[in-house]
Amino acid sequence: MQNITILGATGSIGVSTLDVIARHPDRYRVHALTAHSKVDELAGQCARFLPEVAVVGSAQAASALSALLKKAGVATEVLWGEEALCQVASASGCDTVMAAIVGAAGLAPSLAAARAGKKVLLANKEALVMSGQLFMTAVAESGATLLPIDSEHNAIFQCLPGDFSRQPERHGISRILLTASGGPFLNRAVETLDTVTPEEAVAHPNWVMGRKISVDSATMMNKGLEVIEAAWLFGASAGQIEVLIHPQSVIHSMVSYIDGSVLAQLGNPDMRTPIAHALAYPERIASGVAPLDLTAMAQLRFERPDLRRFPCLKLAYDALQAGGSAPALLNAANEIAVEAFLNRQIGFRMIDQLIDRVMNTIPHEPVADIGALLEQDERARALARECLQ
Ligand code: NAD
Ligand code: MG
């Protein structure tokens, strides 16, 4: 029996994870569930999965949840705040942590799980983008198992040899081919991009996801963050990771070898596949995803991304190459910019301009520890907010 903590249980990934877990009650038990503010949803999940602990974002949310659970006769203990998130991510009663909080808020608990040597299923890419070296060192030192949930990275993982050592050259790998759908604005006239609405930006053609990652997909910052994520997960350099637009989202990524072989992972665009893969790894379990019908498929297309249409992708490659705190600055500025766009404070094209401004104003530095990292993160957020005024 695997005992699981789900950080971000009420989100898109959290809900898909519970859907897979519910199919295998003989294999998985829920240790803890967390949510920021969706107390009603979390109460419903607690009543169904009976975790030992539930964590929310504030004292107010905690008392609302406690009242709901009491009424329903559910004995789950209720806690709140970042320390409690770290506690349920590292608790001795949990073996596996699904890290599915969105953004930098997920860094501390994801890192706590890594330090505690858990099996960490990583959806929260922002945590790895921010803390890259520190996170990977924590995993190595504690003996944690890190498995990627992001569909592209999960696909790449599945296309790598079993004894992969984070040294692509040693295994005859020439390139990692990271596929991208291109999002909702792939074919929209570039001059009209500044007038797109948040509703248009979050309407992804192939995937149903949270609002922040949906906007990131529209700017292709999501792919940029994924390039940095892939660099850390697979020990690859920027030059070894190529982004390829593939609008059908059927091939989830590929690995190209020096002998000319290209291995790909295919499937319907449904996150329950990578979630089930990582939960059961190295075994396989049913996920509820419909089998892929190749005969029903139209053409599979591939093209190179246009960096004038998607400047965020270039900003992310630049940050990866710069190293140190540059990816953390990029991520922080992006989080502020996306929030401002979703709140209709700025236009769509201001997102990349704001990030560019922050990256060009704050010099990136080597990051020795989490304290230094959070300082840089805060500096970037403060400057981005100042630019918004
Ligand atoms: P979402 O917005 O649907 O859910 C986010 C979850 O995080 C919610 O449970 C919310 O309660 C929690 N949360 C938000 N702010 C918080 C805070 N300050 N403190 C504590 N908890 C907080 O997001 P999502 O689409 O499920 O994405 C989650 C993560 O997974 C992101 O990092 C995203 O990039 C990654 N991811 C998502 C998908 C997808 O298909 N949705 C695919 C690949 C990767
Ligand atoms: Mg992805």
Short mmCIF file of C-alpha atoms and ligand atoms in Angstrom, two decimals:
data_model
loop_
_atom_site.label_atom_id
_atom_site.label_comp_id
_atom_site.label_asym_id
_atom_site.label_seq_id
_atom_site.Cartn_x
_atom_site.Cartn_y
_atom_site.Cartn_z
CA MET A 1 0.00 0.00 0.00
CA GLN A 2 1.36 3.44 -0.95
CA ASN A 3 0.41 6.36 1.30
CA ILE A 4 0.05 9.55 -0.68
CA THR A 5 0.06 13.26 0.08
CA ILE A 6 -1.45 15.42 -2.64
CA LEU A 7 -0.28 19.03 -2.51
CA GLY A 8 -2.81 21.05 -4.50
CA ALA A 9 -5.56 18.41 -4.40
CA THR A 10 -8.31 20.73 -5.67
CA GLY A 11 -6.41 21.77 -8.79
CA SER A 12 -6.53 20.23 -12.24
CA ILE A 13 -3.64 17.81 -11.51
CA GLY A 14 -4.88 17.09 -7.98
CA VAL A 15 -8.33 16.10 -9.21
CA SER A 16 -6.87 13.88 -11.96
CA THR A 17 -4.60 12.23 -9.37
CA LEU A 18 -7.56 11.40 -7.13
CA ASP A 19 -9.39 10.02 -10.17
CA VAL A 20 -6.54 7.56 -10.82
CA ILE A 21 -6.14 6.68 -7.13
CA ALA A 22 -9.89 5.96 -6.81
CA ARG A 23 -9.50 3.27 -9.49
CA HIS A 24 -6.95 1.38 -7.34
CA PRO A 25 -8.06 1.34 -3.69
CA ASP A 26 -5.99 -1.83 -3.18
CA ARG A 27 -2.77 0.07 -4.01
CA TYR A 28 -3.12 3.64 -2.76
CA ARG A 29 -4.29 5.35 0.39
CA VAL A 30 -4.49 9.11 0.84
CA HIS A 31 -2.42 10.41 3.75
CA ALA A 32 -3.03 14.14 3.28
CA LEU A 33 -4.80 16.55 0.93
CA THR A 34 -4.09 20.27 0.62
CA ALA A 35 -5.83 23.23 -0.99
CA HIS A 36 -5.41 26.97 -0.80
CA SER A 37 -8.96 28.28 -0.49
CA LYS A 38 -11.46 25.87 -2.14
CA VAL A 39 -12.80 24.61 1.18
CA ASP A 40 -16.02 23.05 -0.16
CA GLU A 41 -14.16 20.98 -2.76
CA LEU A 42 -11.57 19.89 -0.21
CA ALA A 43 -14.27 18.88 2.28
CA GLY A 44 -15.88 16.71 -0.41
CA GLN A 45 -12.52 15.08 -1.20
CA CYS A 46 -11.89 14.43 2.52
CA ALA A 47 -15.31 12.79 2.91
CA ARG A 48 -14.53 10.50 -0.01
CA PHE A 49 -10.84 9.66 0.59
CA LEU A 50 -10.63 10.02 4.41
CA PRO A 51 -7.08 11.43 4.70
CA GLU A 52 -5.47 11.73 8.12
CA VAL A 53 -4.68 15.41 7.55
CA ALA A 54 -5.99 18.27 5.40
CA VAL A 55 -4.12 21.57 4.98
CA VAL A 56 -5.50 24.93 3.82
CA GLY A 57 -4.04 28.40 3.31
CA SER A 58 -5.45 30.40 6.23
CA ALA A 59 -6.89 30.13 9.75
CA GLN A 60 -10.24 31.25 8.38
CA ALA A 61 -10.27 28.50 5.74
CA ALA A 62 -9.22 26.00 8.42
CA SER A 63 -12.17 26.78 10.67
CA ALA A 64 -14.57 26.66 7.71
CA LEU A 65 -13.17 23.25 6.72
CA SER A 66 -13.29 21.94 10.29
CA ALA A 67 -16.96 22.91 10.54
CA LEU A 68 -17.81 21.16 7.27
CA LEU A 69 -15.93 17.99 8.28
CA LYS A 70 -17.53 17.92 11.71
CA LYS A 71 -20.97 18.16 10.13
CA ALA A 72 -20.12 15.29 7.78
CA GLY A 73 -18.66 13.17 10.60
CA VAL A 74 -15.16 13.06 9.03
CA ALA A 75 -12.26 12.74 11.49
CA THR A 76 -9.54 14.35 9.31
CA GLU A 77 -7.23 16.68 11.25
CA VAL A 78 -7.18 20.23 9.81
CA LEU A 79 -4.03 22.37 9.68
CA TRP A 80 -3.10 25.55 7.82
CA GLY A 81 -0.07 27.42 6.48
CA GLU A 82 3.26 26.70 4.82
CA GLU A 83 4.76 24.85 7.76
CA ALA A 84 1.83 22.43 7.74
CA LEU A 85 2.31 21.88 3.99
CA CYS A 86 5.95 20.97 4.63
CA GLN A 87 4.88 18.71 7.49
CA VAL A 88 2.45 16.62 5.40
CA ALA A 89 5.00 16.48 2.55
CA SER A 90 7.66 14.98 4.81
CA ALA A 91 5.54 13.01 7.31
CA SER A 92 6.59 9.46 8.17
CA GLY A 93 3.03 8.34 7.36
CA CYS A 94 3.49 9.25 3.69
CA ASP A 95 5.61 7.49 1.03
CA THR A 96 4.69 9.43 -2.07
CA VAL A 97 4.05 13.14 -2.62
CA MET A 98 2.21 14.54 -5.62
CA ALA A 99 3.62 18.08 -5.84
CA ALA A 100 0.83 19.89 -7.70
CA ILE A 101 0.62 23.34 -6.14
CA VAL A 102 0.93 26.01 -8.82
CA GLY A 103 3.85 28.46 -8.79
CA ALA A 104 6.49 29.41 -6.23
CA ALA A 105 4.05 28.62 -3.38
CA GLY A 106 4.88 24.96 -4.03
CA LEU A 107 8.63 25.33 -3.56
CA ALA A 108 8.91 24.84 0.22
CA PRO A 109 6.68 21.73 0.47
CA SER A 110 8.10 20.15 -2.74
CA LEU A 111 11.60 20.66 -1.39
CA ALA A 112 10.55 19.28 2.01
CA ALA A 113 9.37 16.10 0.26
CA ALA A 114 12.67 15.84 -1.65
CA ARG A 115 14.72 16.36 1.52
CA ALA A 116 12.69 13.71 3.36
CA GLY A 117 13.58 11.14 0.68
CA LYS A 118 10.03 10.65 -0.57
CA LYS A 119 8.91 9.42 -3.95
CA VAL A 120 8.23 12.86 -5.42
CA LEU A 121 5.85 13.12 -8.37
CA LEU A 122 6.67 16.57 -9.68
CA ALA A 123 4.01 18.61 -11.48
CA ASN A 124 5.01 21.91 -9.86
CA LYS A 125 7.62 22.82 -12.51
CA GLU A 126 8.07 26.33 -11.08
CA ALA A 127 9.70 24.82 -7.96
CA LEU A 128 12.37 23.10 -10.05
CA VAL A 129 12.86 26.10 -12.36
CA MET A 130 13.48 28.33 -9.36
CA SER A 131 15.70 26.10 -7.30
CA GLY A 132 17.24 23.73 -9.93
CA GLN A 133 20.60 22.82 -8.40
CA LEU A 134 19.38 22.98 -4.78
CA PHE A 135 16.42 20.74 -5.57
CA MET A 136 18.46 18.14 -7.46
CA THR A 137 21.08 18.12 -4.68
CA ALA A 138 18.33 17.53 -2.08
CA VAL A 139 17.05 14.59 -4.14
CA ALA A 140 20.53 13.09 -4.50
CA GLU A 141 21.44 13.52 -0.82
CA SER A 142 18.22 12.08 0.59
CA GLY A 143 17.88 9.28 -1.95
CA ALA A 144 14.45 10.56 -3.00
CA THR A 145 12.92 9.26 -6.23
CA LEU A 146 11.96 12.11 -8.54
CA LEU A 147 9.44 11.29 -11.27
CA PRO A 148 8.16 13.86 -13.77
CA ILE A 149 4.42 14.44 -14.16
CA ASP A 150 4.65 17.16 -16.80
CA SER A 151 3.49 15.20 -19.86
CA GLU A 152 6.55 16.10 -21.95
CA HIS A 153 9.05 15.16 -19.26
CA ASN A 154 7.17 12.02 -18.42
CA ALA A 155 7.28 11.13 -22.13
CA ILE A 156 11.04 11.80 -22.29
CA PHE A 157 11.57 9.73 -19.14
CA GLN A 158 9.71 6.85 -20.81
CA CYS A 159 11.96 7.16 -23.91
CA LEU A 160 15.22 7.05 -21.92
CA PRO A 161 17.14 3.87 -21.09
CA GLY A 162 16.42 2.33 -17.69
CA ASP A 163 19.93 3.01 -16.39
CA PHE A 164 19.89 6.68 -17.46
CA SER A 165 22.46 8.64 -15.44
CA ARG A 166 21.58 12.29 -16.26
CA GLN A 167 24.46 12.33 -18.77
CA PRO A 168 22.82 12.33 -22.20
CA GLU A 169 26.08 11.80 -24.13
CA ARG A 170 26.91 8.63 -22.22
CA HIS A 171 23.74 7.03 -23.52
CA GLY A 172 24.14 8.07 -27.15
CA ILE A 173 21.45 10.73 -26.93
CA SER A 174 21.84 13.55 -29.42
CA ARG A 175 18.78 15.67 -28.61
CA ILE A 176 15.69 15.93 -26.49
CA LEU A 177 12.74 17.00 -28.66
CA LEU A 178 10.24 18.81 -26.46
CA THR A 179 6.90 19.11 -28.24
CA ALA A 180 4.55 22.07 -27.78
CA SER A 181 1.00 22.55 -29.00
CA GLY A 182 1.63 26.25 -29.72
CA GLY A 183 -1.43 27.13 -27.63
CA PRO A 184 -4.51 29.10 -28.70
CA PHE A 185 -2.60 31.85 -30.57
CA LEU A 186 -0.39 29.76 -32.84
CA ASN A 187 -2.07 31.06 -35.99
CA ARG A 188 -3.48 34.38 -34.83
CA ALA A 189 -2.12 37.54 -36.52
CA VAL A 190 0.75 38.80 -34.31
CA GLU A 191 -0.49 42.43 -34.51
CA THR A 192 -3.73 41.43 -32.81
CA LEU A 193 -2.13 39.66 -29.84
CA ASP A 194 -2.26 42.70 -27.60
CA THR A 195 -6.04 42.71 -27.62
CA VAL A 196 -6.62 39.08 -26.61
CA THR A 197 -8.67 38.56 -23.44
CA PRO A 198 -7.90 36.28 -20.48
CA GLU A 199 -10.83 34.10 -21.59
CA GLU A 200 -9.25 33.61 -25.04
CA ALA A 201 -5.83 32.96 -23.53
CA VAL A 202 -7.01 30.21 -21.15
CA ALA A 203 -9.02 28.39 -23.83
CA HIS A 204 -6.36 25.81 -24.70
CA PRO A 205 -7.08 23.81 -27.87
CA ASN A 206 -6.07 20.37 -26.47
CA TRP A 207 -5.62 20.43 -22.68
CA VAL A 208 -7.85 21.44 -19.74
CA MET A 209 -5.58 22.99 -17.10
CA GLY A 210 -5.37 25.63 -14.36
CA ARG A 211 -5.49 29.30 -15.38
CA LYS A 212 -1.84 30.16 -14.80
CA ILE A 213 -0.41 27.29 -16.85
CA SER A 214 -3.00 27.99 -19.57
CA VAL A 215 -1.75 31.57 -19.97
CA ASP A 216 1.83 30.23 -19.89
CA SER A 217 0.88 27.93 -22.77
CA ALA A 218 -0.51 30.86 -24.74
CA THR A 219 2.77 32.84 -24.35
CA MET A 220 4.80 29.63 -24.61
CA MET A 221 6.49 30.55 -21.33
CA ASN A 222 5.20 27.14 -20.28
CA LYS A 223 7.50 25.56 -22.85
CA GLY A 224 10.32 27.85 -21.72
CA LEU A 225 9.87 26.70 -18.11
CA GLU A 226 9.79 23.13 -19.42
CA VAL A 227 13.12 23.60 -21.23
CA ILE A 228 14.66 24.60 -17.89
CA GLU A 229 12.83 21.75 -16.13
CA ALA A 230 14.21 19.26 -18.70
CA ALA A 231 17.73 20.62 -18.27
CA TRP A 232 17.64 19.82 -14.53
CA LEU A 233 15.76 16.53 -14.74
CA PHE A 234 17.89 15.03 -17.50
CA GLY A 235 21.25 16.80 -17.06
CA ALA A 236 20.92 18.33 -20.53
CA SER A 237 22.37 21.60 -21.82
CA ALA A 238 20.25 24.27 -23.54
CA GLY A 239 21.74 23.18 -26.87
CA GLN A 240 20.58 19.59 -26.34
CA ILE A 241 16.92 20.58 -25.90
CA GLU A 242 14.93 21.49 -28.99
CA VAL A 243 11.35 22.76 -28.95
CA LEU A 244 9.12 21.54 -31.73
CA ILE A 245 5.57 22.76 -32.31
CA HIS A 246 3.17 19.86 -32.77
CA PRO A 247 -0.39 21.25 -32.69
CA GLN A 248 -2.15 17.87 -32.29
CA SER A 249 -0.55 17.07 -28.87
CA VAL A 250 -0.46 13.34 -29.63
CA ILE A 251 3.32 12.89 -29.42
CA HIS A 252 4.16 14.17 -25.95
CA SER A 253 7.93 14.43 -26.61
CA MET A 254 10.80 12.49 -28.17
CA VAL A 255 14.42 11.51 -27.64
CA SER A 256 16.73 11.41 -30.63
CA TYR A 257 19.79 9.09 -30.53
CA ILE A 258 23.10 9.30 -32.42
CA ASP A 259 22.29 6.20 -34.49
CA GLY A 260 19.32 8.00 -36.06
CA SER A 261 16.63 6.44 -33.86
CA VAL A 262 13.93 8.74 -32.52
CA LEU A 263 11.82 7.36 -29.66
CA ALA A 264 8.47 8.98 -28.96
CA GLN A 265 5.68 8.54 -26.42
CA LEU A 266 2.15 8.94 -27.78
CA GLY A 267 -1.25 9.12 -26.12
CA ASN A 268 -4.44 11.11 -25.83
CA PRO A 269 -3.86 14.49 -24.15
CA ASP A 270 -5.00 13.48 -20.66
CA MET A 271 -2.80 14.00 -17.60
CA ARG A 272 -4.05 10.78 -16.02
CA THR A 273 -1.56 8.89 -18.23
CA PRO A 274 1.63 10.47 -16.83
CA ILE A 275 0.07 10.49 -13.34
CA ALA A 276 -0.68 6.75 -13.50
CA HIS A 277 2.76 6.08 -14.98
CA ALA A 278 4.54 7.85 -12.13
CA LEU A 279 2.28 6.47 -9.40
CA ALA A 280 2.87 2.86 -10.43
CA TYR A 281 6.42 3.15 -11.79
CA PRO A 282 8.06 0.79 -12.67
CA GLU A 283 4.77 -1.09 -13.04
CA ARG A 284 1.79 -0.03 -15.18
CA ILE A 285 -1.78 0.53 -14.03
CA ALA A 286 -5.02 1.54 -15.76
CA SER A 287 -5.60 5.30 -15.79
CA GLY A 288 -9.08 5.65 -17.26
CA VAL A 289 -7.65 7.28 -20.40
CA ALA A 290 -9.24 6.16 -23.66
CA PRO A 291 -6.91 4.17 -25.96
CA LEU A 292 -5.35 6.20 -28.74
CA ASP A 293 -7.13 5.65 -32.05
CA LEU A 294 -4.39 6.16 -34.62
CA THR A 295 -6.73 5.60 -37.58
CA ALA A 296 -8.98 8.44 -36.42
CA MET A 297 -6.05 10.79 -36.43
CA ALA A 298 -5.52 13.39 -39.09
CA GLN A 299 -2.01 14.40 -40.08
CA LEU A 300 0.62 14.94 -37.38
CA ARG A 301 2.36 18.27 -38.03
CA PHE A 302 5.65 19.65 -36.76
CA GLU A 303 7.17 23.12 -37.11
CA ARG A 304 9.82 25.28 -35.47
CA PRO A 305 8.57 27.96 -33.06
CA ASP A 306 8.62 31.58 -34.24
CA LEU A 307 10.45 33.48 -31.48
CA ARG A 308 8.94 36.83 -32.58
CA ARG A 309 5.49 35.42 -31.89
CA PHE A 310 6.69 33.73 -28.68
CA PRO A 311 9.42 35.95 -27.12
CA CYS A 312 8.90 34.25 -23.71
CA LEU A 313 10.49 31.10 -25.10
CA LYS A 314 13.67 32.99 -25.92
CA LEU A 315 13.68 34.69 -22.52
CA ALA A 316 13.60 31.25 -20.88
CA TYR A 317 16.45 29.88 -23.01
CA ASP A 318 18.46 33.01 -22.11
CA ALA A 319 17.75 32.47 -18.40
CA LEU A 320 18.84 28.83 -18.60
CA GLN A 321 22.08 29.83 -20.29
CA ALA A 322 22.71 32.64 -17.79
CA GLY A 323 22.27 30.21 -14.87
CA GLY A 324 22.38 31.12 -11.17
CA SER A 325 19.28 33.01 -10.09
CA ALA A 326 18.24 33.96 -13.66
CA PRO A 327 15.53 31.25 -13.95
CA ALA A 328 14.12 32.29 -10.55
CA LEU A 329 13.95 35.93 -11.69
CA LEU A 330 12.24 34.83 -14.90
CA ASN A 331 9.70 32.73 -12.99
CA ALA A 332 8.92 35.42 -10.42
CA ALA A 333 8.40 38.13 -13.06
CA ASN A 334 6.24 35.75 -15.08
CA GLU A 335 4.01 34.92 -12.10
CA ILE A 336 3.37 38.62 -11.42
CA ALA A 337 2.81 39.38 -15.12
CA VAL A 338 0.37 36.49 -15.64
CA GLU A 339 -1.62 37.46 -12.56
CA ALA A 340 -1.80 41.08 -13.80
CA PHE A 341 -2.95 39.88 -17.22
CA LEU A 342 -5.63 37.62 -15.70
CA ASN A 343 -6.78 40.61 -13.59
CA ARG A 344 -6.99 42.72 -16.81
CA GLN A 345 -4.31 45.14 -15.53
CA ILE A 346 -2.05 44.63 -18.56
CA GLY A 347 -2.35 43.43 -22.14
CA PHE A 348 -1.06 40.07 -23.35
CA ARG A 349 2.11 41.47 -24.97
CA MET A 350 3.03 43.28 -21.76
CA ILE A 351 3.75 39.88 -20.18
CA ASP A 352 6.99 39.35 -22.12
CA GLN A 353 7.92 43.04 -21.88
CA LEU A 354 7.60 43.00 -18.10
CA ILE A 355 9.73 39.85 -17.77
CA ASP A 356 12.35 41.27 -20.13
CA ARG A 357 12.52 44.45 -18.04
CA VAL A 358 13.02 42.53 -14.80
CA MET A 359 15.66 40.24 -16.34
CA ASN A 360 17.56 43.24 -17.71
CA THR A 361 17.41 45.25 -14.49
CA ILE A 362 18.26 42.76 -11.76
CA PRO A 363 21.66 41.11 -12.19
CA HIS A 364 21.48 37.34 -11.74
CA GLU A 365 23.66 35.84 -9.02
CA PRO A 366 24.87 32.41 -7.98
CA VAL A 367 22.44 30.88 -5.44
CA ALA A 368 24.10 29.27 -2.44
CA ASP A 369 20.95 28.48 -0.46
CA ILE A 370 17.19 28.88 -0.34
CA GLY A 371 17.49 32.17 1.57
CA ALA A 372 19.47 33.77 -1.26
CA LEU A 373 17.04 32.34 -3.78
CA LEU A 374 13.96 33.71 -2.04
CA GLU A 375 15.63 37.11 -1.78
CA GLN A 376 16.10 37.20 -5.56
CA ASP A 377 12.54 35.96 -6.07
CA GLU A 378 11.19 38.75 -3.84
CA ARG A 379 13.33 41.38 -5.57
CA ALA A 380 12.00 40.35 -8.98
CA ARG A 381 8.39 40.40 -7.75
CA ALA A 382 8.84 43.85 -6.17
CA LEU A 383 10.32 45.29 -9.36
CA ALA A 384 7.62 43.70 -11.54
CA ARG A 385 4.91 45.16 -9.28
CA GLU A 386 6.61 48.56 -9.42
CA CYS A 387 6.64 48.41 -13.24
CA LEU A 388 2.90 47.68 -13.19
CA GLN A 389 2.17 50.99 -11.43
P1 NAD B 1 -4.58 24.67 -10.62
O1 NAD B 1 -4.62 26.15 -10.59
O2 NAD B 1 -5.71 23.93 -11.24
O3 NAD B 1 -4.42 24.11 -9.11
C1 NAD B 1 -3.47 24.63 -8.24
C2 NAD B 1 -3.55 23.98 -6.87
O4 NAD B 1 -2.59 24.64 -6.03
C3 NAD B 1 -4.89 24.10 -6.19
O5 NAD B 1 -5.18 22.94 -5.45
C4 NAD B 1 -4.69 25.27 -5.21
O6 NAD B 1 -5.48 25.16 -4.05
C5 NAD B 1 -3.23 25.15 -4.87
N1 NAD B 1 -2.64 26.46 -4.56
C6 NAD B 1 -2.69 27.59 -5.31
N2 NAD B 1 -2.03 28.60 -4.70
C7 NAD B 1 -1.56 28.10 -3.53
C8 NAD B 1 -0.83 28.67 -2.46
N3 NAD B 1 -0.44 29.95 -2.44
N4 NAD B 1 -0.53 27.86 -1.41
C9 NAD B 1 -0.91 26.56 -1.39
N5 NAD B 1 -1.62 25.98 -2.39
C10 NAD B 1 -1.94 26.74 -3.45
O7 NAD B 1 -3.20 24.26 -11.30
P2 NAD B 1 -2.83 22.95 -12.15
O8 NAD B 1 -3.19 23.17 -13.57
O9 NAD B 1 -3.33 21.73 -11.45
O10 NAD B 1 -1.25 22.99 -12.08
C11 NAD B 1 -0.53 22.62 -10.91
C12 NAD B 1 0.95 22.51 -11.25
O11 NAD B 1 1.11 21.44 -12.18
C13 NAD B 1 1.52 23.75 -11.92
O12 NAD B 1 2.83 23.94 -11.48
C14 NAD B 1 1.50 23.40 -13.40
O13 NAD B 1 2.52 24.06 -14.13
C15 NAD B 1 1.75 21.91 -13.35
N6 NAD B 1 1.24 21.18 -14.52
C16 NAD B 1 -0.10 21.16 -14.77
C17 NAD B 1 -0.60 20.49 -15.87
C18 NAD B 1 -2.08 20.41 -16.15
O14 NAD B 1 -2.48 19.73 -17.09
N7 NAD B 1 -2.94 21.06 -15.40
C19 NAD B 1 0.29 19.84 -16.75
C20 NAD B 1 1.65 19.88 -16.47
C21 NAD B 1 2.11 20.55 -15.34
MG MG B 2 3.77 20.17 -20.07
#
